[in-house]
Short mmCIF file of C-alpha atoms in Angstrom, two decimals:
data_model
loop_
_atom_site.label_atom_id
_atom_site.label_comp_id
_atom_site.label_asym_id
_atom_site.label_seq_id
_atom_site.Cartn_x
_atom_site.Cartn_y
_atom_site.Cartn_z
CA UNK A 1 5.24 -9.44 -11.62
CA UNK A 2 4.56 -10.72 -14.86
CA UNK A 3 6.47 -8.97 -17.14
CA UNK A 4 9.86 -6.54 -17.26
CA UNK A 5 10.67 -4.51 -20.21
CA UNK A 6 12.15 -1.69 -22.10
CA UNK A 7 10.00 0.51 -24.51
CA UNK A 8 11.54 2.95 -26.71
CA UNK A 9 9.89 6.69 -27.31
CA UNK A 10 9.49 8.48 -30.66
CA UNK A 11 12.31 10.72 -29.99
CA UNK A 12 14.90 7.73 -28.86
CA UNK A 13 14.56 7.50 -25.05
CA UNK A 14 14.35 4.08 -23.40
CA UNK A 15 11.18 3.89 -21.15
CA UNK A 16 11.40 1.01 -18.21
CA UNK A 17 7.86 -0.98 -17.54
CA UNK A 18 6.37 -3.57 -15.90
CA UNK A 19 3.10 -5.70 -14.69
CA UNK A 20 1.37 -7.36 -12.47
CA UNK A 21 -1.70 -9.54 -12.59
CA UNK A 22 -3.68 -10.73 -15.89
CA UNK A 23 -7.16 -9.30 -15.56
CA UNK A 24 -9.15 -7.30 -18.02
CA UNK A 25 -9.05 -4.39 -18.03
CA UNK A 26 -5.53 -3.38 -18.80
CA UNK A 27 -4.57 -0.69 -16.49
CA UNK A 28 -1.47 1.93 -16.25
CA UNK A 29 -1.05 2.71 -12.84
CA UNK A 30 1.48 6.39 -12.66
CA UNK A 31 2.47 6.38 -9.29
CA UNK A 32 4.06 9.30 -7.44
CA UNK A 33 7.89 9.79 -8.58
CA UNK A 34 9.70 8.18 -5.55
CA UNK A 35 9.57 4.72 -6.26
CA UNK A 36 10.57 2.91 -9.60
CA UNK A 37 9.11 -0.11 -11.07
CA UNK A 38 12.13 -2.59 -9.66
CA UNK A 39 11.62 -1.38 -6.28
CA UNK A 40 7.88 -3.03 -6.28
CA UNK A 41 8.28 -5.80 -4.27
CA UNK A 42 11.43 -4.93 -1.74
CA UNK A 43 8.95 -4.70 0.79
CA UNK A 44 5.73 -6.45 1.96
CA UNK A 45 3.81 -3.37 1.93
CA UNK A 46 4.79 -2.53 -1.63
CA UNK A 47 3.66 -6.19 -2.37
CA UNK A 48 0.28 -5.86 -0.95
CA UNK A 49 -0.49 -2.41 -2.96
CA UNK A 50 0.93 -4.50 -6.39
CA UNK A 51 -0.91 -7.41 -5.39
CA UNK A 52 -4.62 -5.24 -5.10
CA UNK A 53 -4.23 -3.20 -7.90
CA UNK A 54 -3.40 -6.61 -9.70
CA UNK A 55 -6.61 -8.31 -8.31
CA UNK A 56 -8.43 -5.45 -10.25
CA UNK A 57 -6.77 -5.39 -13.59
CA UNK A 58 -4.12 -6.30 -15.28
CA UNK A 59 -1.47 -3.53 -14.06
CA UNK A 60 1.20 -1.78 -15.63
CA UNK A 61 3.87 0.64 -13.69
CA UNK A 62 6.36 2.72 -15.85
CA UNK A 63 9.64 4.55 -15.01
CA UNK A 64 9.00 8.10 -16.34
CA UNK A 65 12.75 9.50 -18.10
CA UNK A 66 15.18 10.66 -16.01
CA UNK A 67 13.75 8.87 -12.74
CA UNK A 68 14.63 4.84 -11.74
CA UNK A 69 15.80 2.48 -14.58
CA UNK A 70 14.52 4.72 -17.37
CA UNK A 71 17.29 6.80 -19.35
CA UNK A 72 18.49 10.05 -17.85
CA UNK A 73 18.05 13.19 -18.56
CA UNK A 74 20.53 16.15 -18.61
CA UNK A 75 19.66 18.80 -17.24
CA UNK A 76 16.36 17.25 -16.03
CA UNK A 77 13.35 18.85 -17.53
CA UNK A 78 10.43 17.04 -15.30
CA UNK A 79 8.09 20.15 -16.10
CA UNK A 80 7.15 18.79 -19.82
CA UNK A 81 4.37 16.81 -18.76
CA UNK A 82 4.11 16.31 -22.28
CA UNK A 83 7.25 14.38 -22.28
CA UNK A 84 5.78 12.10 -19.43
CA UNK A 85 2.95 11.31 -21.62
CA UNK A 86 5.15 10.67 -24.58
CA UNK A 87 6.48 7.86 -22.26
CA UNK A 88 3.11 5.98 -21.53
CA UNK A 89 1.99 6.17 -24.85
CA UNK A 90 5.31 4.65 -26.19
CA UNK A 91 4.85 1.82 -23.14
CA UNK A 92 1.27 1.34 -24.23
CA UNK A 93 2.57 0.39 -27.74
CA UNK A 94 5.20 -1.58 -26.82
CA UNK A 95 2.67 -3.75 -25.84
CA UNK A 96 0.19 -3.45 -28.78
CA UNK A 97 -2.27 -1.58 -26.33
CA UNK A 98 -5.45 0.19 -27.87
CA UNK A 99 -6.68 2.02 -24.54
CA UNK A 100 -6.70 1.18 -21.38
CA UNK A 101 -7.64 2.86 -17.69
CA UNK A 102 -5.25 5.16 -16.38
CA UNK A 103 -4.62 6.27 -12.98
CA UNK A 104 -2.37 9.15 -12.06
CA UNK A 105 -0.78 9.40 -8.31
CA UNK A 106 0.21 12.30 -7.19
CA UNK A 107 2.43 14.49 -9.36
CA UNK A 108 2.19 12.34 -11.44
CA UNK A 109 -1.78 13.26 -12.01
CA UNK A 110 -0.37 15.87 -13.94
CA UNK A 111 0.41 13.72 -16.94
CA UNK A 112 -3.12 11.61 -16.54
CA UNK A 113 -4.77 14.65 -17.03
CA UNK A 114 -2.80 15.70 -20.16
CA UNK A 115 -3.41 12.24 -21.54
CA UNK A 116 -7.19 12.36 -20.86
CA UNK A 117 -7.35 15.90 -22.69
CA UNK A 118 -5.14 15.13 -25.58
CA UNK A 119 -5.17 11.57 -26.03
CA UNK A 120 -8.95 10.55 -25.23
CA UNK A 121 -9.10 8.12 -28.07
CA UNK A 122 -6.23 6.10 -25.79
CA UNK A 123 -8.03 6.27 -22.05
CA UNK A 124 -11.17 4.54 -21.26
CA UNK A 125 -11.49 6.20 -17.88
CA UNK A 126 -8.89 8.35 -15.93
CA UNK A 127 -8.28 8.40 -11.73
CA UNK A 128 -6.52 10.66 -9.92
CA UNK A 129 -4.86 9.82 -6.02
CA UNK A 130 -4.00 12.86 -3.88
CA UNK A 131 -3.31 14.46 -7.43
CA UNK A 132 -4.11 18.75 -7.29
CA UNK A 133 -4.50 20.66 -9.89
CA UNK A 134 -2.18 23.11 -8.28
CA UNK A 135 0.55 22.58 -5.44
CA UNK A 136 1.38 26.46 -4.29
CA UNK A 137 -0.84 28.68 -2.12
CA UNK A 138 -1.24 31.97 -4.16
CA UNK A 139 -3.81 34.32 -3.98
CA UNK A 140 -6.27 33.12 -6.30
CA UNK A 141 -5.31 29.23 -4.57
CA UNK A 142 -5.67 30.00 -1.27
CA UNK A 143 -6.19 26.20 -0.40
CA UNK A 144 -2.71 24.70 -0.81
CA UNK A 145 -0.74 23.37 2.10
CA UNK A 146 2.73 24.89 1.05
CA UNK A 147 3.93 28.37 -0.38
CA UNK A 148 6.59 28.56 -3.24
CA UNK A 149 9.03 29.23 -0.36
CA UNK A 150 8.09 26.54 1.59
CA UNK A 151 8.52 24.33 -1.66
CA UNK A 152 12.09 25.30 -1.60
CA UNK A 153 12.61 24.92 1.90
CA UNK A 154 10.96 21.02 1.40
CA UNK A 155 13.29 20.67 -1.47
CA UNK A 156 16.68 21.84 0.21
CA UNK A 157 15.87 19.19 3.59
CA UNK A 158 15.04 16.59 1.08
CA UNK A 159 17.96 17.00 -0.88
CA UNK A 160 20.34 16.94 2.46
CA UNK A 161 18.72 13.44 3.61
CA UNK A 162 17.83 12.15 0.88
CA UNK A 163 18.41 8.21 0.15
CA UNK A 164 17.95 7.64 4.19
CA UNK A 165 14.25 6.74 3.89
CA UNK A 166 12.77 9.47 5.42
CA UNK A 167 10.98 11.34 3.37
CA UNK A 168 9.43 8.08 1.46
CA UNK A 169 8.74 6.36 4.55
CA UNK A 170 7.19 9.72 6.05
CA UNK A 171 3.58 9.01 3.89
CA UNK A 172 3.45 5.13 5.21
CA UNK A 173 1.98 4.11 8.68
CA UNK A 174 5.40 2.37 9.06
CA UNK A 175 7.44 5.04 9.15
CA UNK A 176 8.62 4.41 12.47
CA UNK A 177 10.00 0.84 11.98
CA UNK A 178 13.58 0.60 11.13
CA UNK A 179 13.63 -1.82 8.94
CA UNK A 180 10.57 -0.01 6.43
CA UNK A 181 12.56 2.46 6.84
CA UNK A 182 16.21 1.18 5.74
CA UNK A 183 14.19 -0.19 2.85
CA UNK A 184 13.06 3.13 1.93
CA UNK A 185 16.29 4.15 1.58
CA UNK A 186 17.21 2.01 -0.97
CA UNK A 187 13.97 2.76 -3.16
CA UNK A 188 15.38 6.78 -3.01
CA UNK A 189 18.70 5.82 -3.89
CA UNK A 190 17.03 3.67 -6.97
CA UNK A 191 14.78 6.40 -8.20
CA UNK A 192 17.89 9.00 -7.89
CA UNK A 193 20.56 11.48 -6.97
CA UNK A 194 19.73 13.88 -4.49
CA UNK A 195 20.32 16.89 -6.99
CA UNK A 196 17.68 15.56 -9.18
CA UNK A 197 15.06 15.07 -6.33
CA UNK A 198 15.19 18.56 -5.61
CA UNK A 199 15.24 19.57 -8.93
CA UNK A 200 11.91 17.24 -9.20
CA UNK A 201 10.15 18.67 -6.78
CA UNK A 202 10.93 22.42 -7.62
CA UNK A 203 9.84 21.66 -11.07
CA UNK A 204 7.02 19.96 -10.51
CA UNK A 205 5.43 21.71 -7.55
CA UNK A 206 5.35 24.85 -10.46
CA UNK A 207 3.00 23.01 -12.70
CA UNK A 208 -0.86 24.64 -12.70
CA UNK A 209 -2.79 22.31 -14.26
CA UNK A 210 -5.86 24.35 -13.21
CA UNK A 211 -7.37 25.30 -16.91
CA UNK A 212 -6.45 21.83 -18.20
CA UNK A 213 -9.04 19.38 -16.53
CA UNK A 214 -11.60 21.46 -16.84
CA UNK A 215 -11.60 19.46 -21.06
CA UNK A 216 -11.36 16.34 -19.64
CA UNK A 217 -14.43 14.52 -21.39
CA UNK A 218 -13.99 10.67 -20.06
CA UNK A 219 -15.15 8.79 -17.20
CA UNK A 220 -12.93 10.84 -14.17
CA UNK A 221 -12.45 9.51 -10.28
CA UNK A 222 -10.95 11.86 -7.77
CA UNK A 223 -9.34 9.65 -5.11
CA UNK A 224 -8.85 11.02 -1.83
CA UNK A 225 -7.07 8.79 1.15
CA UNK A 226 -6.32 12.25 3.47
CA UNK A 227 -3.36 12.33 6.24
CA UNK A 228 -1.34 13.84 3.80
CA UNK A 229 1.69 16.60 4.44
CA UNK A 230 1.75 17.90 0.31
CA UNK A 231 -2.34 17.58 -0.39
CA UNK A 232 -5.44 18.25 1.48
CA UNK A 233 -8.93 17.06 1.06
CA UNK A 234 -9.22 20.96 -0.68
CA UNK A 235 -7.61 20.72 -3.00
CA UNK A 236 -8.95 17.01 -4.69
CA UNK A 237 -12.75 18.41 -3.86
CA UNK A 238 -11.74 21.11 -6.12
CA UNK A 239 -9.91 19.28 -8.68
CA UNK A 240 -13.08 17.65 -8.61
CA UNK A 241 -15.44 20.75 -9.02
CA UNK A 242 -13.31 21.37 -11.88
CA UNK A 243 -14.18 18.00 -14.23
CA UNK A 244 -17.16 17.67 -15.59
CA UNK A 245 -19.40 14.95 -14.07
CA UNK A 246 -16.11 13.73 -11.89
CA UNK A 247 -16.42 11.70 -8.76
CA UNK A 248 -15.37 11.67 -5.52
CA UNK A 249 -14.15 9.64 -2.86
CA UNK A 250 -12.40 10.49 0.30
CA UNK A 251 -11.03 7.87 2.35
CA UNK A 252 -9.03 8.60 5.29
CA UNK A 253 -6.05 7.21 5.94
CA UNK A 254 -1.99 7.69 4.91
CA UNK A 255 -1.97 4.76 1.82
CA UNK A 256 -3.68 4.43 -0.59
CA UNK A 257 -4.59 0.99 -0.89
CA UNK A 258 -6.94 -0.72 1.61
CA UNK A 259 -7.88 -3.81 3.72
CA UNK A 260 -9.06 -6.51 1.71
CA UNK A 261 -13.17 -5.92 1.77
CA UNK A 262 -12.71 -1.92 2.09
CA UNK A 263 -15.64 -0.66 0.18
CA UNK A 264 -13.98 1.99 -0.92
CA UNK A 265 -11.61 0.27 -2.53
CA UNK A 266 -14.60 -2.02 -4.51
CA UNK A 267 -15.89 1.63 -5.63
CA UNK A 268 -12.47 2.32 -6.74
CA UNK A 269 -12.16 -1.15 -8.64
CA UNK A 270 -15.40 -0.92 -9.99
CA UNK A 271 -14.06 2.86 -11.94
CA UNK A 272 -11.26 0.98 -13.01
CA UNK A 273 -13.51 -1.67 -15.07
CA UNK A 274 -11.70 -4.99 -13.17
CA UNK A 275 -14.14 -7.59 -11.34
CA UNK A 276 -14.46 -7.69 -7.56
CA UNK A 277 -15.20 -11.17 -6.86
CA UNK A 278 -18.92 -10.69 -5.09
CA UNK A 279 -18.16 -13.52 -2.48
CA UNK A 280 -16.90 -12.52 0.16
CA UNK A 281 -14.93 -15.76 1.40
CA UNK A 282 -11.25 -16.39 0.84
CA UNK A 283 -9.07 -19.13 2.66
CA UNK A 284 -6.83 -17.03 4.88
CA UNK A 285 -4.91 -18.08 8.07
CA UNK A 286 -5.89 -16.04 11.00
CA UNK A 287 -3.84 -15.10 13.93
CA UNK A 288 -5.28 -14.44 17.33
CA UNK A 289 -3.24 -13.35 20.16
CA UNK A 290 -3.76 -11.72 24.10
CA UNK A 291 -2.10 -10.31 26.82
CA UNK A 292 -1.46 -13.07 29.54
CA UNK A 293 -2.92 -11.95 32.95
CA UNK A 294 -4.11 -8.42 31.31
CA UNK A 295 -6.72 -7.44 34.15
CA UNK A 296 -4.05 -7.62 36.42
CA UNK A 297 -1.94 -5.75 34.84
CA UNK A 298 -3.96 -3.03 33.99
CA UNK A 299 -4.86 -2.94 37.91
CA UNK A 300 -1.55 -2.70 39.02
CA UNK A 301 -0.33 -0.14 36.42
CA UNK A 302 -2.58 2.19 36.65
CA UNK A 303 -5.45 3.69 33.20
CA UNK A 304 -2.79 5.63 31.84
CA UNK A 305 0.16 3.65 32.16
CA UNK A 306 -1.92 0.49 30.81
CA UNK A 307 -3.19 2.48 27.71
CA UNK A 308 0.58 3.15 27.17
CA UNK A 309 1.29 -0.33 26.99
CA UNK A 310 -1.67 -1.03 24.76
CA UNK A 311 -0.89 1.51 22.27
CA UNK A 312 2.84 0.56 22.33
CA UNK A 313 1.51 -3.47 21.23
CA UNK A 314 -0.94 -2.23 18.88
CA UNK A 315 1.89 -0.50 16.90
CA UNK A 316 4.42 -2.77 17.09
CA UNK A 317 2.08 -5.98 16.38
CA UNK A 318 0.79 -4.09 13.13
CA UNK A 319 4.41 -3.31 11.79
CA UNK A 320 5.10 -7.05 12.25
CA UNK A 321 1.91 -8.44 10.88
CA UNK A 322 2.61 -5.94 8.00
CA UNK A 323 6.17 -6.85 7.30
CA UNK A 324 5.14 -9.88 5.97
CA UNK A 325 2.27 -8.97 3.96
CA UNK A 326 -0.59 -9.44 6.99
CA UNK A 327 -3.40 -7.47 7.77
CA UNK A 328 -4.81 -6.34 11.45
CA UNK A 329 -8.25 -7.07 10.88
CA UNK A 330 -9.46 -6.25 14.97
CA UNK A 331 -8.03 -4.91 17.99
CA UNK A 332 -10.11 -6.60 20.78
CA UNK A 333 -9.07 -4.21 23.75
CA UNK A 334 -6.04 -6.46 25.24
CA UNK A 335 -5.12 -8.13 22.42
CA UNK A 336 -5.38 -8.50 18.20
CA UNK A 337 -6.64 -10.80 15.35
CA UNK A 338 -4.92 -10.60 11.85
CA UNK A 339 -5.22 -12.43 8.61
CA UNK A 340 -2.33 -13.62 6.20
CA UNK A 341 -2.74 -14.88 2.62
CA UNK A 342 0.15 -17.33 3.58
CA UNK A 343 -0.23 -19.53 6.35
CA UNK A 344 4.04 -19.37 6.38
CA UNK A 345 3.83 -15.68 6.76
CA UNK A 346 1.56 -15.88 9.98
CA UNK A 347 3.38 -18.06 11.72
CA UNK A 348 6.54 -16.42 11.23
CA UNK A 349 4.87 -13.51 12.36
CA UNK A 350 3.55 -15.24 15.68
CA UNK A 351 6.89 -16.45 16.50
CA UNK A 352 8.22 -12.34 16.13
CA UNK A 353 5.92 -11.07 17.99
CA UNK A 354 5.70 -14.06 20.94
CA UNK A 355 9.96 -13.26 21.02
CA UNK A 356 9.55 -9.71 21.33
CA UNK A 357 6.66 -8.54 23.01
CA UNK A 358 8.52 -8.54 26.61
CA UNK A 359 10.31 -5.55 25.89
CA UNK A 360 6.75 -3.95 26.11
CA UNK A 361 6.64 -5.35 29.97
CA UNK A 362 3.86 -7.76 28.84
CA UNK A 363 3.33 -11.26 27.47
CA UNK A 364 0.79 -13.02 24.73
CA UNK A 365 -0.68 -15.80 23.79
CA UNK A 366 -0.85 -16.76 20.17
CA UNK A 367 -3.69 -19.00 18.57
CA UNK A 368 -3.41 -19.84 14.46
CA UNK A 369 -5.70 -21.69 12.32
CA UNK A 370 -6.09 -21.85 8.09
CA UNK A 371 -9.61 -22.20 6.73
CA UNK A 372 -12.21 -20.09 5.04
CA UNK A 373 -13.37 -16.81 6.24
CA UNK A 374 -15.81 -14.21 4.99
CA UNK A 375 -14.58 -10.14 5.01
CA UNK A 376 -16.81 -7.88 5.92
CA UNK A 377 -16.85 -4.69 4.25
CA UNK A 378 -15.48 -3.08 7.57
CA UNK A 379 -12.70 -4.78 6.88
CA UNK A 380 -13.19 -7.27 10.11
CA UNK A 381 -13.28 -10.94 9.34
CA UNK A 382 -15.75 -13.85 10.22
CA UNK A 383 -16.63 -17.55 9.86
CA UNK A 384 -15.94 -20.62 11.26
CA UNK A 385 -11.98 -20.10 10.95
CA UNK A 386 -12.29 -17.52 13.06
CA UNK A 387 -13.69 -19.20 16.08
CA UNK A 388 -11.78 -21.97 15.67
CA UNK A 389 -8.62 -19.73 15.48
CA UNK A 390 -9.79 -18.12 18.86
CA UNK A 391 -10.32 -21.79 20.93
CA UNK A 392 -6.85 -22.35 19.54
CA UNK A 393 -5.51 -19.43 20.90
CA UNK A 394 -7.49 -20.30 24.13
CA UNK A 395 -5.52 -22.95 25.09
CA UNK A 396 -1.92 -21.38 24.50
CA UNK A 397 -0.01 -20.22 27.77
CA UNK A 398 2.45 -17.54 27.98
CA UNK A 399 4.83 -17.45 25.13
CA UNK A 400 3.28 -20.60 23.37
CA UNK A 401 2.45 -20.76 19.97
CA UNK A 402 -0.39 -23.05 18.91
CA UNK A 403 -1.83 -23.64 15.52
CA UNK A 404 -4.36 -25.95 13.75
CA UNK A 405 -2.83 -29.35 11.59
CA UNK A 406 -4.09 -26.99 8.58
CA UNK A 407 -1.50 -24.02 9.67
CA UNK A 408 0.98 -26.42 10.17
CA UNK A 409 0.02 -28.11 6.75
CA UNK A 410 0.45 -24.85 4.95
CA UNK A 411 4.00 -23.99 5.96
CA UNK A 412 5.16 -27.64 6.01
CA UNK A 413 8.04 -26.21 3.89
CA UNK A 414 8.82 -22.96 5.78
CA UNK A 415 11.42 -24.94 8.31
CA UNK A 416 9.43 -24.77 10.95
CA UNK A 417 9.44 -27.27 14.30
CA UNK A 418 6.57 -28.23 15.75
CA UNK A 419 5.44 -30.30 18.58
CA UNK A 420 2.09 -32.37 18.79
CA UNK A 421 -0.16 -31.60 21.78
CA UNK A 422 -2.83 -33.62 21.28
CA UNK A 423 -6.07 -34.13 19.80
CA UNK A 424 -8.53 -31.84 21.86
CA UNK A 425 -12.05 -30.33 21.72
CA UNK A 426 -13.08 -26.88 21.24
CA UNK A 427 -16.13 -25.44 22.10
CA UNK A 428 -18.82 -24.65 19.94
CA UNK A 429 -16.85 -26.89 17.14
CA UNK A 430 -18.01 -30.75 16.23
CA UNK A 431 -15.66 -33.03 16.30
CA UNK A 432 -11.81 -32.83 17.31
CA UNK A 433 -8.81 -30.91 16.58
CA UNK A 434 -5.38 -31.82 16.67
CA UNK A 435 -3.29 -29.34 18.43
CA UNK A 436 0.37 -27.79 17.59
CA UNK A 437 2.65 -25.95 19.08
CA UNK A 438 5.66 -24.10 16.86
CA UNK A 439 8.82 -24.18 19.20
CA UNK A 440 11.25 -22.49 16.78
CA UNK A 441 12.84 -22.28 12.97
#
């Protein structure tokens, strides 16, 4: 991140900001109420979200009042959405902004819509993520998940547990992994008391927003990403139908953000107004690994037992890939391929998974190598690299690590120990490689 500060609202309340990236356009990114803007990068998955919407535009995350690092506010009164807008515009000219593009996440929607109504002249374009224009089921809503009594319900269990991580880590695809889930604790505990998250959500379930949006007059995205427990895909198809000329995407999913290459994610970047670099090749390192002696295994265990163990890798290779900011780009039946922006990050990763898969009764090979590599927009990855990555992974054994001289290259400062096993040639590639293997850190 870029840049921390305070900005200070017409009627005295300190407002707590900050950004990420440097790219035009500039771009206020509300994001739903249980995370705070110093909580951004306390995990790898937070990073990852930061570091997209920062390869888009140059982003900007506030701290609404009474929530994170902002200044309180006693008794909370997180209905006056009016107030919430009071604080963007007050962040916007802290930092001599004109307009800008606006997304709303969320609850959070709530005050991107009020903005786009009665502050056009200050929002290029407005998006809303899993934002409704109503939360309750009533009679003339019939579409909502969740009744005013279930809202209460929600509201008492959230504010018994909250600052344990669960109800944060609940909307993640690593809400089973201890450690996501320790650091989701923390974030709760930095956005607030338990008291005031219940109070948040009984407020701000309330708000009907439903003759509002029908004035917004600006450029308007509806952003779906489904596999939700608060918002269906109802309810943003009719927020939708409700805005003039708005569009719509649905992508499923439980985050929001999406693999490097995910076309939705272009479309979404393209509403925004930032620049999607049109090639498709980055320099990546990729990880390959496989299940040592897997057609054995699978005939002596049995179909169902074997897809046990298969589904039991798959999850706990993606929680380590994603702990350090990796993503799965294939599952090839016994085994995966991932791709880090850090060639440090992947190994570390290799070494995790290579020291821990036994538990699972089964045991991998692991294959790195750092080069180029093109992503498709299926969010699979190609080129050379690849291959090469794969004939590295070829040669491992059980429990070996091996990696290309440019893996080893790019973490020469991560403390790593590695032992030379030769020079060696791979198939299908000219010339020879020098081969690695990491033995420990």
């Amino acid at each position: 991140m870029s840049r921390a500060g305070y900005a200070r609202t017409k009627d005295g309340f300190h407002i707590a900001y900050r950004e990420w990236g440097d790219k035009e356009p500039v771009h206020v990114f509300l994001s739903e109420w249980a995370a705070t803007v110093d909580t951004r990068d306390m995990h790898p998955a937070f990073i990852r979200l930061w570091r997209q919407l920062g390869s888009i535009s140059r982003v900007i995350s506030l701290d609404r009042r009474g929530l994170g690092t902002s200044d309180p506010v006693v008794p909370p009164r997180f209905e006056r959405i009016d107030e919430f807008a009071m604080d963007v515009l007050a962040v916007m000219d802290e930092l001599g902004l004109d307009r800008v593009a606006l997304t709303g996440e969320g609850s959070s929607g709530v005050a991107a819509a009020y903005l786009a109504v009665h502050h056009p002249d200050r929002i290029l374009r407005v998006a809303f993520v899993n934002t409704a224009a109503k939360s309750t089921r009533t009679d003339d809503y019939p579409i909502a998940l969740l009744t005013d009594e279930d809202i209460h319900v929600v509201a008492d269990a959230v504010e018994s547990t909250w600052g344990d991580g669960s109800f944060i880590a609940a909307f993640s695809t690593l809400a089973s992994d201890p450690t996501f889930l320790e650091v989701c604790g923390r974030v709760e505990r930095f956005v607030c008391g338990p008291s005031m998250a219940a109070a948040y959500i009984r407020s701000t379930t309330a708000i009907d927003i439903r003759e509002l949006v029908p004035l917004i007059a600006i450029p308007t995205l509806v952003y779906y990403t489904g596999d939700l427990g608060h918002t269906n895909v109802e309810q943003s198809r009719d927020l939708a139908a409700r805005i003039p000329d708005a569009r719509l995407i649905e992508v499923p999913g439980k985050l929001f953000y999406q693999p490097d290459g995910n076309p939705q994610l272009d479309q979404y970047a393209d509403f925004i107004g930032g620049h999607i670099d049109p090639d498709p090749t980055k320099h990546a390192t990729v990880m390959f690994l496989d299940i040592v002696g897997s057609t054995e295994l699978a005939e002596s265990l049995g179909d169902a037992s074997w897809a046990q163990i298969l589904d039991d890798l798959d999850g706990f290779v993606r929680r380590e890939v994603e702990q350090r900011a990796g993503r799965v780009a294939n599952f090839t039946g016994d085994g995966h391929l991932a791709v880090f922006d850090r060639a440090e990050d992947a190994l570390f990763t290799a070494l995790r998974i290579s020291r821990g898969v036994h538990a699972l009764g089964v045991e991998v090979r692991t294959g790195l190598h750092t080069g180029d590599v093109t992503v498709r927009s299926s969010g699979d990855i190609g080129g050379l690299a690849v291959h090469i990555g794969a004939r590295v992974m070829s040669m491992a054994d059980m429990r070996q690590v091996f990696v290309s001289v440019a893996t080893a290259e790019g973490a020469r400062d991560a403390g790593l120990t590695f032992v030379d096993r030769g020079m060696h040639q791979l198939k299908g590639v000219s010339g020879e490689l020098r081969i690695l293997e990491v033995v420990g850190s």
